Amino acid sequence: EAGVAQSPRYKIIEKRQSVAFWCNPISGHATLYWYQQILGQGPKLLIQFQNNGVVDDSQLPKDRFSAERLKGVDSTLKIQPAKLEDSAVYLCASSSGQYNEQFFGPGTRLTVL
Amino acid sequence: DQQVKQNSPSLSVQEGRISILNCDYTNSMFDYFLWYKKYPAEGPTFLISISSIKDKNEDGRFTVFLNKSAKHLSLHIVPSQPGDSAVYFCAARAVSSYGKLTFGQGTILTVHP
């Protein structure tokens, strides 16, 4: 069974630029999560989708971050414009149900200069 | 507001000895607790979990203990192996959270041969 795929793996941008990350969850997984992991901290949930609907986006900085999950499968997370403090690893995870095991992708490491 | 805390940033043990990783939480609504293991450049992978109705759960070399009155859990690895060297994250979930996980900061475990 293929795992959660993410791209790109690494991205370096300058502040005020925009960036987008892509996630392909495990086939059949209805629940998809985006986490932000800042160096030295644990992952923090940004947004959770159930199929193509948003379940929780309470910690998503909506003035600059946006996310969508078209057709309830792939998802993209966008930052526009980026700030220095957005430097982090962005992890995508999926699960077959909201209370089932979450499987994580390898993450995208973003550096904002 | 750090609801899940891992106060030891790092732990170093000798191969064959016991590794004990600790985690404290503050939210009384948490009823399910998990440990994840993370290698460099990979996403976290699920290791072991425990429900609040139990005080111990074992899986091979890994045992998780939960002390609800103290809001404390610990992960024991016996015997420790060099391949166990990784970052370990404690995570917690509340029954009404749609599966949302709150992570601790992580503990870097190094097992020396």
GROMACS .gro file of C-alpha atoms in nm:
model
  226
    1GLU     CA    1   0.000   0.000   0.000
    2ALA     CA    2   0.143   0.336  -0.102
    3GLY     CA    3   0.189   0.588   0.176
    4VAL     CA    4   0.107   0.955   0.194
    5ALA     CA    5   0.290   1.145  -0.079
    6GLN     CA    6   0.400   1.506  -0.049
    7SER     CA    7   0.578   1.745  -0.282
    8PRO     CA    8   0.802   1.927  -0.299
    9ARG     CA    9   1.027   1.786  -0.026
   10TYR     CA   10   1.218   2.111   0.014
   11LYS     CA   11   1.140   2.471  -0.075
   12ILE     CA   12   1.333   2.792  -0.021
   13ILE     CA   13   1.161   3.125  -0.083
   14GLU     CA   14   1.201   3.486   0.016
   15LYS     CA   15   0.959   3.658   0.249
   16ARG     CA   16   0.646   3.798   0.086
   17GLN     CA   17   0.661   3.533  -0.188
   18SER     CA   18   0.392   3.268  -0.221
   19VAL     CA   19   0.432   2.891  -0.202
   20ALA     CA   20   0.213   2.585  -0.242
   21PHE     CA   21   0.243   2.232  -0.110
   22TRP     CA   22   0.071   1.923  -0.245
   23CYS     CA   23  -0.047   1.610  -0.065
   24ASN     CA   24  -0.182   1.280  -0.197
   25PRO     CA   25  -0.330   1.075   0.088
   26ILE     CA   26  -0.352   0.699   0.113
   27SER     CA   27  -0.617   0.571  -0.124
   28GLY     CA   28  -0.959   0.558   0.037
   29HIS     CA   29  -0.868   0.773   0.337
   30ALA     CA   30  -1.150   1.019   0.397
   31THR     CA   31  -0.974   1.232   0.658
   32LEU     CA   32  -0.678   1.452   0.569
   33TYR     CA   33  -0.471   1.673   0.799
   34TRP     CA   34  -0.212   1.945   0.749
   35TYR     CA   35   0.032   2.004   1.036
   36GLN     CA   36   0.303   2.264   1.083
   37GLN     CA   37   0.614   2.156   1.273
   38ILE     CA   38   0.849   2.435   1.374
   39LEU     CA   39   1.201   2.330   1.472
   40GLY     CA   40   1.211   2.207   1.831
   41GLN     CA   41   0.832   2.180   1.858
   42GLY     CA   42   0.576   1.910   1.797
   43PRO     CA   43   0.342   1.909   1.497
   44LYS     CA   44   0.054   2.158   1.524
   45LEU     CA   45  -0.270   2.094   1.338
   46LEU     CA   46  -0.348   2.364   1.082
   47ILE     CA   47  -0.652   2.218   0.911
   48GLN     CA   48  -0.848   1.892   0.900
   49PHE     CA   49  -1.068   1.777   0.611
   50GLN     CA   50  -1.335   1.511   0.612
   51ASN     CA   51  -1.372   1.422   0.242
   52ASN     CA   52  -1.374   1.771   0.085
   53GLY     CA   53  -1.527   1.951   0.383
   54VAL     CA   54  -1.335   2.138   0.654
   55VAL     CA   55  -1.374   1.991   1.004
   56ASP     CA   56  -1.128   2.212   1.194
   57ASP     CA   57  -0.929   2.512   1.075
   58SER     CA   58  -0.916   2.697   1.406
   59GLN     CA   59  -0.535   2.722   1.404
   60LEU     CA   60  -0.495   2.815   1.037
   61PRO     CA   61  -0.374   3.177   0.990
   62LYS     CA   62  -0.642   3.254   0.739
   63ASP     CA   63  -0.501   3.593   0.641
   64ARG     CA   64  -0.213   3.418   0.465
   65PHE     CA   65  -0.279   3.042   0.462
   66SER     CA   66  -0.537   2.861   0.254
   67ALA     CA   67  -0.605   2.496   0.184
   68GLU     CA   68  -0.836   2.298  -0.035
   69ARG     CA   69  -0.913   1.936  -0.101
   70LEU     CA   70  -1.060   1.900  -0.444
   71LYS     CA   71  -1.289   1.602  -0.497
   72GLY     CA   72  -1.203   1.475  -0.152
   73VAL     CA   73  -0.868   1.328  -0.257
   74ASP     CA   74  -0.555   1.542  -0.315
   75SER     CA   75  -0.500   1.857  -0.115
   76THR     CA   76  -0.296   2.175  -0.152
   77LEU     CA   77  -0.182   2.415   0.119
   78LYS     CA   78  -0.084   2.767   0.012
   79ILE     CA   79   0.094   3.048   0.191
   80GLN     CA   80   0.065   3.398   0.048
   81PRO     CA   81   0.258   3.606   0.140
   82ALA     CA   82   0.515   3.407   0.340
   83LYS     CA   83   0.677   3.540   0.656
   84LEU     CA   84   1.004   3.441   0.819
   85GLU     CA   85   0.816   3.262   1.099
   86ASP     CA   86   0.654   3.029   0.845
   87SER     CA   87   0.983   2.839   0.816
   88ALA     CA   88   0.888   2.489   0.925
   89VAL     CA   89   0.816   2.137   0.807
   90TYR     CA   90   0.464   2.099   0.672
   91LEU     CA   91   0.330   1.751   0.730
   92CYS     CA   92   0.030   1.595   0.564
   93ALA     CA   93  -0.144   1.298   0.725
   94SER     CA   94  -0.446   1.087   0.638
   95SER     CA   95  -0.667   0.838   0.813
   96SER     CA   96  -0.959   0.616   0.721
   97GLY     CA   97  -1.170   0.785   0.986
   98GLN     CA   98  -1.147   1.076   1.226
   99TYR     CA   99  -1.056   0.853   1.522
  100ASN     CA  100  -0.839   0.606   1.332
  101GLU     CA  101  -0.462   0.593   1.305
  102GLN     CA  102  -0.307   0.887   1.123
  103PHE     CA  103  -0.041   0.807   0.863
  104PHE     CA  104   0.205   1.085   0.792
  105GLY     CA  105   0.386   1.181   0.476
  106PRO     CA  106   0.757   1.275   0.476
  107GLY     CA  107   0.682   1.647   0.494
  108THR     CA  108   0.789   1.957   0.303
  109ARG     CA  109   1.066   2.160   0.461
  110LEU     CA  110   1.005   2.531   0.394
  111THR     CA  111   1.274   2.792   0.449
  112VAL     CA  112   1.172   3.156   0.425
  113LEU     CA  113   1.465   3.399   0.386
  114ASP     CA  114  -0.086   2.719   2.594
  115GLN     CA  115   0.112   2.395   2.589
  116GLN     CA  116  -0.145   2.129   2.677
  117VAL     CA  117   0.099   1.840   2.622
  118LYS     CA  118   0.453   1.875   2.752
  119GLN     CA  119   0.764   1.666   2.717
  120ASN     CA  120   1.008   1.831   2.952
  121SER     CA  121   1.315   1.633   2.853
  122PRO     CA  122   1.448   1.750   2.515
  123SER     CA  123   1.687   1.457   2.496
  124LEU     CA  124   1.772   1.122   2.655
  125SER     CA  125   2.081   0.907   2.612
  126VAL     CA  126   2.089   0.538   2.713
  127GLN     CA  127   2.310   0.237   2.662
  128GLU     CA  128   2.202  -0.046   2.437
  129GLY     CA  129   2.018  -0.314   2.633
  130ARG     CA  130   1.910  -0.078   2.911
  131ILE     CA  131   1.566   0.072   2.969
  132SER     CA  132   1.459   0.399   2.807
  133ILE     CA  133   1.188   0.598   2.986
  134LEU     CA  134   1.028   0.891   2.808
  135ASN     CA  135   0.787   1.112   2.997
  136CYS     CA  136   0.489   1.327   2.903
  137ASP     CA  137   0.256   1.551   3.104
  138TYR     CA  138  -0.078   1.697   3.001
  139THR     CA  139  -0.312   1.959   3.140
  140ASN     CA  140  -0.641   1.910   2.954
  141SER     CA  141  -0.881   1.687   3.151
  142MET     CA  142  -1.080   1.621   2.832
  143PHE     CA  143  -0.802   1.412   2.680
  144ASP     CA  144  -0.907   1.048   2.681
  145TYR     CA  145  -0.667   0.884   2.437
  146PHE     CA  146  -0.291   0.907   2.423
  147LEU     CA  147  -0.041   0.805   2.157
  148TRP     CA  148   0.332   0.786   2.105
  149TYR     CA  149   0.485   0.855   1.766
  150LYS     CA  150   0.841   0.792   1.653
  151LYS     CA  151   1.015   1.010   1.396
  152TYR     CA  152   1.336   0.951   1.203
  153PRO     CA  153   1.511   1.240   1.021
  154ALA     CA  154   1.352   1.338   0.689
  155GLU     CA  155   1.054   1.111   0.753
  156GLY     CA  156   0.707   1.171   0.889
  157PRO     CA  157   0.609   1.050   1.236
  158THR     CA  158   0.495   0.688   1.260
  159PHE     CA  159   0.253   0.552   1.517
  160LEU     CA  160   0.414   0.344   1.791
  161ILE     CA  161   0.168   0.265   2.068
  162SER     CA  162  -0.142   0.411   2.231
  163ILE     CA  163  -0.349   0.391   2.547
  164SER     CA  164  -0.705   0.474   2.634
  165SER     CA  165  -0.786   0.659   2.953
  166ILE     CA  166  -0.976   0.357   3.083
  167LYS     CA  167  -0.647   0.167   3.109
  168ASP     CA  168  -0.329   0.234   3.301
  169LYS     CA  169  -0.092   0.018   3.097
  170ASN     CA  170  -0.055  -0.110   2.743
  171GLU     CA  171   0.222  -0.334   2.612
  172ASP     CA  172   0.344  -0.409   2.264
  173GLY     CA  173   0.664  -0.609   2.250
  174ARG     CA  174   0.949  -0.401   2.386
  175PHE     CA  175   0.725  -0.096   2.426
  176THR     CA  176   0.500  -0.026   2.725
  177VAL     CA  177   0.300   0.288   2.792
  178PHE     CA  178   0.184   0.375   3.143
  179LEU     CA  179  -0.089   0.626   3.220
  180ASN     CA  180  -0.142   0.798   3.556
  181LYS     CA  181  -0.464   0.993   3.516
  182SER     CA  182  -0.459   1.153   3.860
  183ALA     CA  183  -0.114   1.296   3.789
  184LYS     CA  184  -0.195   1.367   3.422
  185HIS     CA  185   0.124   1.186   3.332
  186LEU     CA  186   0.220   0.915   3.089
  187SER     CA  187   0.544   0.742   3.013
  188LEU     CA  188   0.688   0.519   2.743
  189HIS     CA  189   0.923   0.240   2.845
  190ILE     CA  190   1.147   0.068   2.591
  191VAL     CA  191   1.311  -0.252   2.713
  192PRO     CA  192   1.567  -0.346   2.599
  193SER     CA  193   1.673  -0.036   2.408
  194GLN     CA  194   1.837  -0.087   2.068
  195PRO     CA  195   2.043   0.152   1.853
  196GLY     CA  196   1.762   0.146   1.593
  197ASP     CA  197   1.534   0.305   1.853
  198SER     CA  198   1.733   0.628   1.823
  199ALA     CA  199   1.478   0.882   1.699
  200VAL     CA  200   1.255   1.166   1.815
  201TYR     CA  201   0.958   1.048   2.020
  202PHE     CA  202   0.639   1.254   2.034
  203CYS     CA  203   0.363   1.216   2.286
  204ALA     CA  204   0.016   1.309   2.154
  205ALA     CA  205  -0.328   1.336   2.309
  206ARG     CA  206  -0.683   1.340   2.180
  207ALA     CA  207  -1.012   1.453   2.333
  208VAL     CA  208  -1.335   1.263   2.274
  209SER     CA  209  -1.502   1.566   2.120
  210SER     CA  210  -1.214   1.672   1.900
  211TYR     CA  211  -1.299   1.495   1.571
  212GLY     CA  212  -0.973   1.307   1.608
  213LYS     CA  213  -0.753   1.616   1.647
  214LEU     CA  214  -0.414   1.531   1.799
  215THR     CA  215  -0.222   1.768   2.027
  216PHE     CA  216   0.149   1.690   2.028
  217GLY     CA  217   0.427   1.748   2.279
  218GLN     CA  218   0.758   1.901   2.180
  219GLY     CA  219   0.935   1.569   2.137
  220THR     CA  220   1.228   1.394   2.306
  221ILE     CA  221   1.539   1.294   2.113
  222LEU     CA  222   1.639   0.942   2.219
  223THR     CA  223   1.993   0.825   2.149
  224VAL     CA  224   2.079   0.461   2.216
  225HIS     CA  225   2.453   0.398   2.225
  226PRO     CA  226   2.593   0.057   2.120
   0.00000   0.00000   0.00000
